Coordinates of C-alpha atoms and ligand atoms in Angstrom, one line a residue:
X1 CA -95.3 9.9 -27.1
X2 CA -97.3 10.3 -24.2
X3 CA -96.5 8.7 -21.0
X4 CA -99.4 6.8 -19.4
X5 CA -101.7 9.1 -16.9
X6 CA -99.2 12.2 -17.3
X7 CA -99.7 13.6 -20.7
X8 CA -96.5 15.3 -20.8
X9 CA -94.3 15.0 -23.8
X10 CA -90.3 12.7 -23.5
X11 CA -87.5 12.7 -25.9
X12 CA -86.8 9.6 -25.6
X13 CA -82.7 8.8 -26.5
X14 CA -81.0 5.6 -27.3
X15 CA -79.4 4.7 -24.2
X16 CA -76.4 4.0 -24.6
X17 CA -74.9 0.2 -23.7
X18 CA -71.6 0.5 -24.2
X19 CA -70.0 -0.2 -20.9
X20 CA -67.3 1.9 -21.9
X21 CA -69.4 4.9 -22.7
X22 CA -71.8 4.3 -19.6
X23 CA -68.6 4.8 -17.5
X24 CA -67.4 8.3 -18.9
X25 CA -71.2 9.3 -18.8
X26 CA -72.1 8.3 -15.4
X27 CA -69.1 6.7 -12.8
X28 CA -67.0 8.5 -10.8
X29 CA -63.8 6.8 -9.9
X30 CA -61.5 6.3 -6.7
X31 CA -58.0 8.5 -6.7
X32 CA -58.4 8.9 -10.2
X33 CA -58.4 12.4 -11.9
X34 CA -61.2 12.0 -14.1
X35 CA -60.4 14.5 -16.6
X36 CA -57.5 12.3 -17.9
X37 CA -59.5 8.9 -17.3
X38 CA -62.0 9.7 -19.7
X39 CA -59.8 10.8 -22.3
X40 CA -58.3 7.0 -21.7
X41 CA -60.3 3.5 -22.8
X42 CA -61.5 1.9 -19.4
X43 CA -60.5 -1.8 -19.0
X44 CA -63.6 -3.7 -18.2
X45 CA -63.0 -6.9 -16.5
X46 CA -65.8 -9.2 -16.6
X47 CA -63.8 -12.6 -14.8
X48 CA -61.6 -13.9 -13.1
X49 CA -59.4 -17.3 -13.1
X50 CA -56.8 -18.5 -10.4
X51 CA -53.8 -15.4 -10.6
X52 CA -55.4 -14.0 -14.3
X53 CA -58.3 -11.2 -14.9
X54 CA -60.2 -11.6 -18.0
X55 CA -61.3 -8.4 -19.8
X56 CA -64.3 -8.0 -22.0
X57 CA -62.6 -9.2 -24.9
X58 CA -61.4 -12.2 -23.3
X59 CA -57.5 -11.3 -22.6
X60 CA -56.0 -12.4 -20.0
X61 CA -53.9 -10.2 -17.6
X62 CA -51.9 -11.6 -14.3
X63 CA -53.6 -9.6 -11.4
X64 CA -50.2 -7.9 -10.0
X65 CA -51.7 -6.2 -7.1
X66 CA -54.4 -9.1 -6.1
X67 CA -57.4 -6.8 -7.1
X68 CA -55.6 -3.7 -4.7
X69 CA -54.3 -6.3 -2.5
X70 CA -57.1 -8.4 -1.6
X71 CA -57.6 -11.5 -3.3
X72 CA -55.3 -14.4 -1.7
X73 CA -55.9 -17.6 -3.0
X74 CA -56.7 -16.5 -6.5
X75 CA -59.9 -15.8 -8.1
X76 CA -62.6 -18.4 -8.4
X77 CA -61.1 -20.4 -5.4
X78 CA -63.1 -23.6 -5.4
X79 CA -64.0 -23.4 -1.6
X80 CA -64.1 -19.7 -1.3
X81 CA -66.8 -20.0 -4.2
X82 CA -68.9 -22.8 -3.0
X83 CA -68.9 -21.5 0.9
X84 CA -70.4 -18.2 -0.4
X85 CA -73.2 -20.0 -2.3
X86 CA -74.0 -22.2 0.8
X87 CA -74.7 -19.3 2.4
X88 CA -76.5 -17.9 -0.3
X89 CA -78.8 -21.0 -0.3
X90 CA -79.7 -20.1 3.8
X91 CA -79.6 -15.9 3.9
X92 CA -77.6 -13.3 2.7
X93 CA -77.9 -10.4 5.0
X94 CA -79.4 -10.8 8.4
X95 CA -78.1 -7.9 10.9
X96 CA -75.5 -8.2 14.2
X97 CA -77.6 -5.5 15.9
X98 CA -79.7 -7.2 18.3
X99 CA -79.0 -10.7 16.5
X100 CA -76.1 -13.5 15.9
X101 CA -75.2 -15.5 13.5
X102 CA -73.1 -19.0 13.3
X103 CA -70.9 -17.7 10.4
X104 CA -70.1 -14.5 12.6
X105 CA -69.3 -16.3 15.4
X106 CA -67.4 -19.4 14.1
X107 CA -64.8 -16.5 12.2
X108 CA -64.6 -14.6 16.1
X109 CA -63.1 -17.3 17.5
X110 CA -60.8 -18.5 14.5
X111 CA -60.0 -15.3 14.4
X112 CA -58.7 -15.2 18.0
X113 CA -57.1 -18.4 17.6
X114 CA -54.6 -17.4 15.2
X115 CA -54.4 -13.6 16.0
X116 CA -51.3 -12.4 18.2
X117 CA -52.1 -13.7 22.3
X118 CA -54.4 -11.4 24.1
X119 CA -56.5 -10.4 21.1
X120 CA -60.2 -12.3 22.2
X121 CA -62.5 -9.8 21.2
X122 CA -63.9 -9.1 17.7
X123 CA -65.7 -6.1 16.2
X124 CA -66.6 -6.1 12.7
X125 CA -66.9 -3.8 9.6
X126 CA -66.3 -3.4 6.4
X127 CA -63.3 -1.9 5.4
X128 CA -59.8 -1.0 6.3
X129 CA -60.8 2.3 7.1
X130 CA -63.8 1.7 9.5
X131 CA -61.8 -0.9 11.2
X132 CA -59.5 2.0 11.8
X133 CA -62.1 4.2 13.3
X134 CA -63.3 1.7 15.4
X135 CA -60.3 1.2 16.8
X136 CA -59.3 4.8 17.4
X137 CA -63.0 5.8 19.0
X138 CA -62.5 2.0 21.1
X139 CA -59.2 3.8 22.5
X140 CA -60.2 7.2 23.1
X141 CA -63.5 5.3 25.0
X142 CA -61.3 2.9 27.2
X143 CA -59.2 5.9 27.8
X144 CA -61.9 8.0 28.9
X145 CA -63.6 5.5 31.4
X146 CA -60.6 4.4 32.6
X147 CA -61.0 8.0 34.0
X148 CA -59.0 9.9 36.4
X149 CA -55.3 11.0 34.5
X150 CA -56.5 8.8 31.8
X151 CA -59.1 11.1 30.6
X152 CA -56.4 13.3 29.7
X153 CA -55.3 10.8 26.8
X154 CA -57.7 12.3 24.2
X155 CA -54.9 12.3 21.1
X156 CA -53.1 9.9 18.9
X157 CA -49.7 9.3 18.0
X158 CA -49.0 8.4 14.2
X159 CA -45.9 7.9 11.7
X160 CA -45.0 9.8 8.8
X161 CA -46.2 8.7 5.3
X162 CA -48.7 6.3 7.0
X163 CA -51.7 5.0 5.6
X164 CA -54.2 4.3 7.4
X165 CA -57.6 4.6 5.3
X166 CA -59.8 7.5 3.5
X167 CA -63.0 8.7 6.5
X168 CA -62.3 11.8 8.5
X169 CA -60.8 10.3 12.0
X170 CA -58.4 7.7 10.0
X171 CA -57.4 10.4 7.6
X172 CA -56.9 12.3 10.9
X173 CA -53.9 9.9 11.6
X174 CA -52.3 9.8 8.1
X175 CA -49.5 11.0 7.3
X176 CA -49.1 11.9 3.5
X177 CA -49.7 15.2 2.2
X178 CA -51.1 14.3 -1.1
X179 CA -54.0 12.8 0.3
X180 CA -54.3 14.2 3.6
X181 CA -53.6 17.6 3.6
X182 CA -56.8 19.4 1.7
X183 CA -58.7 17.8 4.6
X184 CA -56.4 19.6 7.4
X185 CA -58.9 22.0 9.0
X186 CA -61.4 18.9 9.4
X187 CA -59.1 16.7 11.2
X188 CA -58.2 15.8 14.8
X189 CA -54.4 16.5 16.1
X190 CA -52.2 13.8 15.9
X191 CA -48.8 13.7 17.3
X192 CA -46.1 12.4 13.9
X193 CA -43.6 10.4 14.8
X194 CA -40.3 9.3 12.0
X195 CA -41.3 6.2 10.6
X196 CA -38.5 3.3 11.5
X197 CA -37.0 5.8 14.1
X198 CA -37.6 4.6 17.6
X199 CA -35.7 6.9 19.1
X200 CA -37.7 9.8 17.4
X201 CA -41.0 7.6 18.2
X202 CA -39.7 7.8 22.4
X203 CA -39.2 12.0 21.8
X204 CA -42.8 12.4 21.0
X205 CA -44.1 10.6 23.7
X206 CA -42.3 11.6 26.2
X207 CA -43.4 15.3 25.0
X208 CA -47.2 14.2 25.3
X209 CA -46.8 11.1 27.4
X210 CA -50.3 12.0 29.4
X211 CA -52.6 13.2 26.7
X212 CA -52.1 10.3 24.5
X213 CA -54.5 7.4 24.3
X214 CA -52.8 5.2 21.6
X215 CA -50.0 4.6 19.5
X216 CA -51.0 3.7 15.6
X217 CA -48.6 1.9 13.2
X218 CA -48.6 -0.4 9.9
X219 CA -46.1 -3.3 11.5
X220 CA -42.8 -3.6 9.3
X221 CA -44.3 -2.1 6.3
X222 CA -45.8 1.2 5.4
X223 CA -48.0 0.1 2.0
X224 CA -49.5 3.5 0.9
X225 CA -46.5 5.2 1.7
X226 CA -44.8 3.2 -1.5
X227 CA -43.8 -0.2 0.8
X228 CA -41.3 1.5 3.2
X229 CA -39.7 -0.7 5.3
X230 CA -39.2 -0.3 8.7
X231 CA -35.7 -1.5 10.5
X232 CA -35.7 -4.8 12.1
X233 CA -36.8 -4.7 16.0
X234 CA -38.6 -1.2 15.2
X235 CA -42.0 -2.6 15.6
X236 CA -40.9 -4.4 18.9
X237 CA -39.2 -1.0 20.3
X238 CA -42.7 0.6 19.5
X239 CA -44.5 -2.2 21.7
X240 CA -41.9 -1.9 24.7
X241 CA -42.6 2.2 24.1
X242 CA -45.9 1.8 24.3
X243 CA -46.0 0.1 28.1
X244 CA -43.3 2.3 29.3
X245 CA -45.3 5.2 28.5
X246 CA -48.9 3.4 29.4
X247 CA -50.6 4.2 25.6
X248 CA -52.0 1.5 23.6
X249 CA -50.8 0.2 20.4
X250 CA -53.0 -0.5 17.5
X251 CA -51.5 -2.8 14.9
X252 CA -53.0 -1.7 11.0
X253 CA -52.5 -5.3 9.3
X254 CA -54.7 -4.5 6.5
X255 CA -52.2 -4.4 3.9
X256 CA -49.8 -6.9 5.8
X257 CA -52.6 -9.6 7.3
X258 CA -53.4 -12.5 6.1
X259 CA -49.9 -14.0 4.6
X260 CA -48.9 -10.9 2.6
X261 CA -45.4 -10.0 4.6
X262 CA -44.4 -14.0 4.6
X263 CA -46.4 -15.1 8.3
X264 CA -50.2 -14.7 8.7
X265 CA -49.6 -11.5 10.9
X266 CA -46.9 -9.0 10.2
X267 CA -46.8 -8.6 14.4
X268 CA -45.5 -12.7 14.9
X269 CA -42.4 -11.4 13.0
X270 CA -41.2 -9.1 15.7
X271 CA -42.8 -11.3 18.5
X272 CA -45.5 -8.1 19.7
X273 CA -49.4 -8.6 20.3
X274 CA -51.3 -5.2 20.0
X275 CA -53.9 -3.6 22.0
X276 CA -55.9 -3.5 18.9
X277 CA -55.7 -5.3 15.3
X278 CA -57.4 -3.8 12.5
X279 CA -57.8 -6.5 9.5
X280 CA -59.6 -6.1 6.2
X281 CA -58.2 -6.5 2.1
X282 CA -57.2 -10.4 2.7
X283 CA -59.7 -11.3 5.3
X284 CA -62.7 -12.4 2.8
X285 CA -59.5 -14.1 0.3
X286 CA -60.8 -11.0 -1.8
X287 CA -64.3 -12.0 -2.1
X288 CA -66.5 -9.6 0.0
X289 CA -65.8 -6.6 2.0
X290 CA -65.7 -7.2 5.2
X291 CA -63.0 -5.7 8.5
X292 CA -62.4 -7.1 12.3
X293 CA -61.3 -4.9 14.9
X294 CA -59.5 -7.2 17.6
X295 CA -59.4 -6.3 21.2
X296 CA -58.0 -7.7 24.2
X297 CA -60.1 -8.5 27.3
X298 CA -58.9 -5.9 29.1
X299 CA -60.4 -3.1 26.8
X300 CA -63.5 -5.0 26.3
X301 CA -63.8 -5.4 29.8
X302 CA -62.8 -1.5 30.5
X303 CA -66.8 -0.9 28.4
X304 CA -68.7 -3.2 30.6
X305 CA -71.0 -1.6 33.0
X306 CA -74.5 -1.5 33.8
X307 CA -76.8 -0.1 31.2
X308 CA -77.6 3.1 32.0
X309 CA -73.9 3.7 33.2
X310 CA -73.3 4.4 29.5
X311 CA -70.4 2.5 29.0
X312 CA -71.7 0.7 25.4
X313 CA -69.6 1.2 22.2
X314 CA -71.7 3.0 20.4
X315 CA -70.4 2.4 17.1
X316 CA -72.1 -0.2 14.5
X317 CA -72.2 -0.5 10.2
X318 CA -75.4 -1.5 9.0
X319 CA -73.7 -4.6 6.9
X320 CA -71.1 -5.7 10.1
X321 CA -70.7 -9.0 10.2
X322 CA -72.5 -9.8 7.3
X323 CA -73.3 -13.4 6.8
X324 CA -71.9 -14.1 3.1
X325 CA -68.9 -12.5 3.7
X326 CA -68.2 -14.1 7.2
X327 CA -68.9 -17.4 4.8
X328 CA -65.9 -16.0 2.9
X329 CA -63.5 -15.5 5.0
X330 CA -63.7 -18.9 7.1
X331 CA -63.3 -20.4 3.3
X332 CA -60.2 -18.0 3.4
X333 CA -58.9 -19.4 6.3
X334 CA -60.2 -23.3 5.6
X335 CA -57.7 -22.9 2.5
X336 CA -54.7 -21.4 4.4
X337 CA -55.0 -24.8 6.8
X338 CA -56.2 -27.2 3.8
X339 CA -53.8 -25.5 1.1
X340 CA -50.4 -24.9 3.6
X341 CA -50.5 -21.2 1.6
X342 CA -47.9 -19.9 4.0
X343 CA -45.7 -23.0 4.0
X344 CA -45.9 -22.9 0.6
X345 CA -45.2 -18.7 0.1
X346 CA -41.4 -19.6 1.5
X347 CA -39.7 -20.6 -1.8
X348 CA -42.0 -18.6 -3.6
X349 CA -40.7 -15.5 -2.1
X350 CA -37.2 -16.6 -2.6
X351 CA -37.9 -17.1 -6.2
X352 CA -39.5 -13.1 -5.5
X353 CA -36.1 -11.8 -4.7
X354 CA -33.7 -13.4 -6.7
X355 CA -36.2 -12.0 -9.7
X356 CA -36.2 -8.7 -8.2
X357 CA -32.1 -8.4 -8.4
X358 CA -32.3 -8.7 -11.6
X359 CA -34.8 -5.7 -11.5
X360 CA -32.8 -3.8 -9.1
X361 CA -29.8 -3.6 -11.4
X362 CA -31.9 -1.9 -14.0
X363 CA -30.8 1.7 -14.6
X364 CA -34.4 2.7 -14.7
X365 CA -34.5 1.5 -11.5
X366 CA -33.2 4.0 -7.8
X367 CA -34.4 1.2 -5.3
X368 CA -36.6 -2.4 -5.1
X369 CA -38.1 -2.5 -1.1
X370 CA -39.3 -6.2 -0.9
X371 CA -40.7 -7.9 2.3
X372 CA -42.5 -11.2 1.5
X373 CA -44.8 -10.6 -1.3
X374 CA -45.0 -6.7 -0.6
X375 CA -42.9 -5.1 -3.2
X376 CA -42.2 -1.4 -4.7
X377 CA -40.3 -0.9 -7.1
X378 CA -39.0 2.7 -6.8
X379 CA -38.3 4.3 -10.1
X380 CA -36.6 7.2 -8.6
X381 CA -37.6 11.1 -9.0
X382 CA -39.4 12.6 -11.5
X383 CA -41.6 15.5 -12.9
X384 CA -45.1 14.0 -11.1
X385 CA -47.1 15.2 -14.7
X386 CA -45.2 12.6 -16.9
X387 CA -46.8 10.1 -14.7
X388 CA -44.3 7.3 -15.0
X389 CA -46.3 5.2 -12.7
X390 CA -49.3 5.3 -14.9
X391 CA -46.8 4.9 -18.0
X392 CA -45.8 1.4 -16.6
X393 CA -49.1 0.4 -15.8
X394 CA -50.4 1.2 -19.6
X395 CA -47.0 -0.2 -20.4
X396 CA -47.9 -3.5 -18.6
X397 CA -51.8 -3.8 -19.2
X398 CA -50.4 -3.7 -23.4
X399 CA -48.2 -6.7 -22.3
X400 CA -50.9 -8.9 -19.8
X401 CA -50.3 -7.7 -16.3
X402 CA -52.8 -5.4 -13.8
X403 CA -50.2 -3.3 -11.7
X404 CA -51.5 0.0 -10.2
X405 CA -48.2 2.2 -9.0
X406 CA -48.4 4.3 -6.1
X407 CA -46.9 7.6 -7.3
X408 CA -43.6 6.7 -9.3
X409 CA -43.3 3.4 -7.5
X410 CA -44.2 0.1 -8.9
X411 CA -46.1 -2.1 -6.8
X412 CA -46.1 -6.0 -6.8
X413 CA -48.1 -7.3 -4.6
X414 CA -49.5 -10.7 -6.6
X415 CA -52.0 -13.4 -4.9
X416 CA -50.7 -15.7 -2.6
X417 CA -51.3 -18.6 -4.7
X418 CA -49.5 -17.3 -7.4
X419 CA -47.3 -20.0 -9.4
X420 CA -43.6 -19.6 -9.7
X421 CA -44.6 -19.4 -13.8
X422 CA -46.6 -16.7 -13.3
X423 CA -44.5 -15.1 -10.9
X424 CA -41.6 -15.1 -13.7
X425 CA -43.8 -13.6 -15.8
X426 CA -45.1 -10.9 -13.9
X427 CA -41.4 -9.8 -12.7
X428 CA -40.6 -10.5 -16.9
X429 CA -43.1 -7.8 -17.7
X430 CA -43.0 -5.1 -15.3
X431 CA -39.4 -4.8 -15.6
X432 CA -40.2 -4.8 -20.0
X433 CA -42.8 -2.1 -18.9
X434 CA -40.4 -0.3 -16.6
X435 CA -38.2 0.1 -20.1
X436 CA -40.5 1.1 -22.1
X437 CA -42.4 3.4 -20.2
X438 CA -39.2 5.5 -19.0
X439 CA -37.7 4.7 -22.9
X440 CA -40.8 6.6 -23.9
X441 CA -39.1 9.9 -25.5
X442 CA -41.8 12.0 -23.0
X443 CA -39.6 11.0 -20.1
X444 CA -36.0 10.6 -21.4
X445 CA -35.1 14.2 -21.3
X446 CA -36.1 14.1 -17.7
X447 CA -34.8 10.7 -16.4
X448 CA -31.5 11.4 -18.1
Ligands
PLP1 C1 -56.1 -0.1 2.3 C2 -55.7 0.2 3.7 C3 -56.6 0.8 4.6 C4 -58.0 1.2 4.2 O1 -58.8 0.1 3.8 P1 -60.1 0.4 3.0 O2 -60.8 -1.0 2.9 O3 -59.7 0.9 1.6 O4 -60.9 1.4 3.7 C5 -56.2 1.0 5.9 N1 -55.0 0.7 6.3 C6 -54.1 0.2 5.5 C7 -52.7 -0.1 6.0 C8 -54.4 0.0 4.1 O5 -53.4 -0.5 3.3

């Protein structure tokens, strides 16, 4: 054949359209090692319906981990759906660089309305992790201009095994190895402080108290690290902390905002408002990426200045604030109010935990770390190239539930709107996956 105007000769192939063979052949997947993925069939979801996933063959799976702990009020929420095609119907992207946009303001201030007091400022991205650099490069800035001693404070302070996103400057303030520690010699220093120990948490910043500008944590529960808990009253010691010592504190709620710990904010458990508030995951109900950074006035005010004192925050995505997401997640929090979802969450927790005691009692089973509707389930030590996790997930995809483990921990972390059915189920049939993947003769010798 001879293409038009060119004259050179193309093989032309059969391209292939098999989803499946389209995704060995050309995608290259999050965390995953894609040597063993390929060698595996892909599960292509094409819908979803309320707490279920539909795949290509039209089974239905419970979503376990709310699409990696996103979706809220399930999946095709009525008013979540129709806000983002209203906006669709007026413009889908219009930019927060130089313009405005009702959507973008309306979620600011509802977003200050139901944030922790002080918080009045909002800066947004779109992801977990960019809401994380923001509020890192907001702190060192405030830090810097407050000037004097303060421009000393040019580190943070971070707990082990935390979490706080995948670019350079929030990797910088994680704290497990597996993911972190190829990246060392491209990271800031951070100070590590002993996660749930605020005694530990006091030692370090006494040893650095002036070169630190802020304090990072992951209030009451460290996702990523495999849903450790912290103590009661930690997250409060960490605020008092904090002023003694004259750092800020930034609060990470992805994972915990937006319902997920049992209250809208991790922080109203323990009573503390943080410097800084990153949210993401939960804020859209699932739908669209999008992340808030929330400042008080007293660090928005520490930027102001006149123009060509160079005080700006010079820090901006090309999709913040984006229009159908900010549609999104004021239809997220429209069905919080309209819906009573954390009202409701109450007995459906308690239902949660007297499931998982059932669970906990399993011999497969070294420990169950619940708080609200964050839950690992901690199958204990074993040789990391069995992959047990993985096991239970194959285990529980065969059975109708999405759960993705972290490491040899089973996580639970299931919509909001979940029904006390469903929820049975789920529990039903990752503790019947929990069997059968360490029953699996592979593991036995090990696990016994
Ligand atoms: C998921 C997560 C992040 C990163 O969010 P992305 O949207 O994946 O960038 C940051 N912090 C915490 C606590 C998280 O759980």
């Amino acid at each position: 054949m001879v293409a038009a105007g060119g004259g050179t000769n193309v093989a032309y192939y059969p391209m292939p359209t098999d989803p499946a063979q389209l995704d060995r052949d050309h995608v290259w997947h999050p965390f995953t090692q894609q040597q063993a993925w390929v060698e595996e069939e892909p599960l292509m979801i094409e819908r979803g319906e309320g707490s279920y996933l539909i795949d290509a063959e039209g089974r239905r799976y419970i979503d376990g981990v709310s699409s990696l702990w996103c979706t809220v009020h399930g999946h095709r929420h009525t008013g979540i759906d129709a806000a983002v095609g209203e906006q669709l119907g007026k413009v889908a992207h219009s930019t927060m660089l130089g313009l405005s946009h009702p959507g973008a303001t309306a979620l600011a201030a509802r977003l200050v309305e139901i944030a922790p007091p002080g918080l009045s400022r909002v800066f947004y991205s779109e992801s977990g992790s960019t809401a994380v650099e923001i509020a890192l490069k907001m702190a060192f800035q405030f830090q810097q201009q407050r000037g004097g001693q303060h421009a000393r404070r040019t580190s943070f302070v971070h707990l082990r095994e935390s979490y706080h996103g995948d670019t350079i400057g929030s990797v910088s303030v994680g704290g497990i190895d597996l993911f972190h520690s190829a990246y060392r010699p491209l990271l800031f220093d951070a100070h590590a402080a002993e996660p749930g120990d605020a005694a530990d948490l006091e030692r370090v910043l006494s040893m650095h108290e002036e070169e630190i500008a802020a304090v990072i944590v992951e209030p009451l529960v460290q996702g990523a690290a495999g849903m450790l808990l912290h103590p009661p009253g930690y997250l409060r010691a960490v605020r008092e902390l904090c002023d003694r010592f004259g750092m800020l504190l930034i609060c990470d709620e992805v994972a915990t905002g937006f319902g997920r710990t049992g209250t809208m904010f991790a922080c109203e458990q323990e009573g503390v408002a943080p410097d800084l508030l990153c949210l993401a995951k939960g804020l859209t109900g699932g739908y669209l990426p999008l992340a808030a950074t929330l400042a008080t006035e007293r660090i928005y005010e520490g930027f102001l200045g006149a123009y060509a004192e160079w005080r700006t925050f010079f820090h901006g995505h090309t999709y913040t604030g984006n229009p159908l997401a900010c549609a999104a997640a004021l239809a997220n929090l429209d069905a919080f109010e309209q819906e009573r979802t954390i009202e409701r969450l109450q007995p459906k927790i308690a239902l949660l935990e007297e499931l998982l005691g059932g669970v906990e009692t399993m011999p497969e089973v070294a420990e169950v770390r619940q708080r609200g509707f964050m839950v690992g389930i901690d199958l204990g030590e074993h040789d990391p190239a069995l992959r047990l996790g993985h096991r239970v997930t194959l285990e529980a995809r065969r059975r109708g539930a999405i759960v993705r483990p972290l490491g040899d921990v089973a996580i639970l972390m299931p919509p909001l709107s979940i029904s006390e059915a469903e929820l049975r189920e789920l529990v039903a049939i990752v503790s019947d996956s929990i069997q059968a993947a360490v029953a699996d003769p592979r593991v036995l010798p090990l696990a016994a």
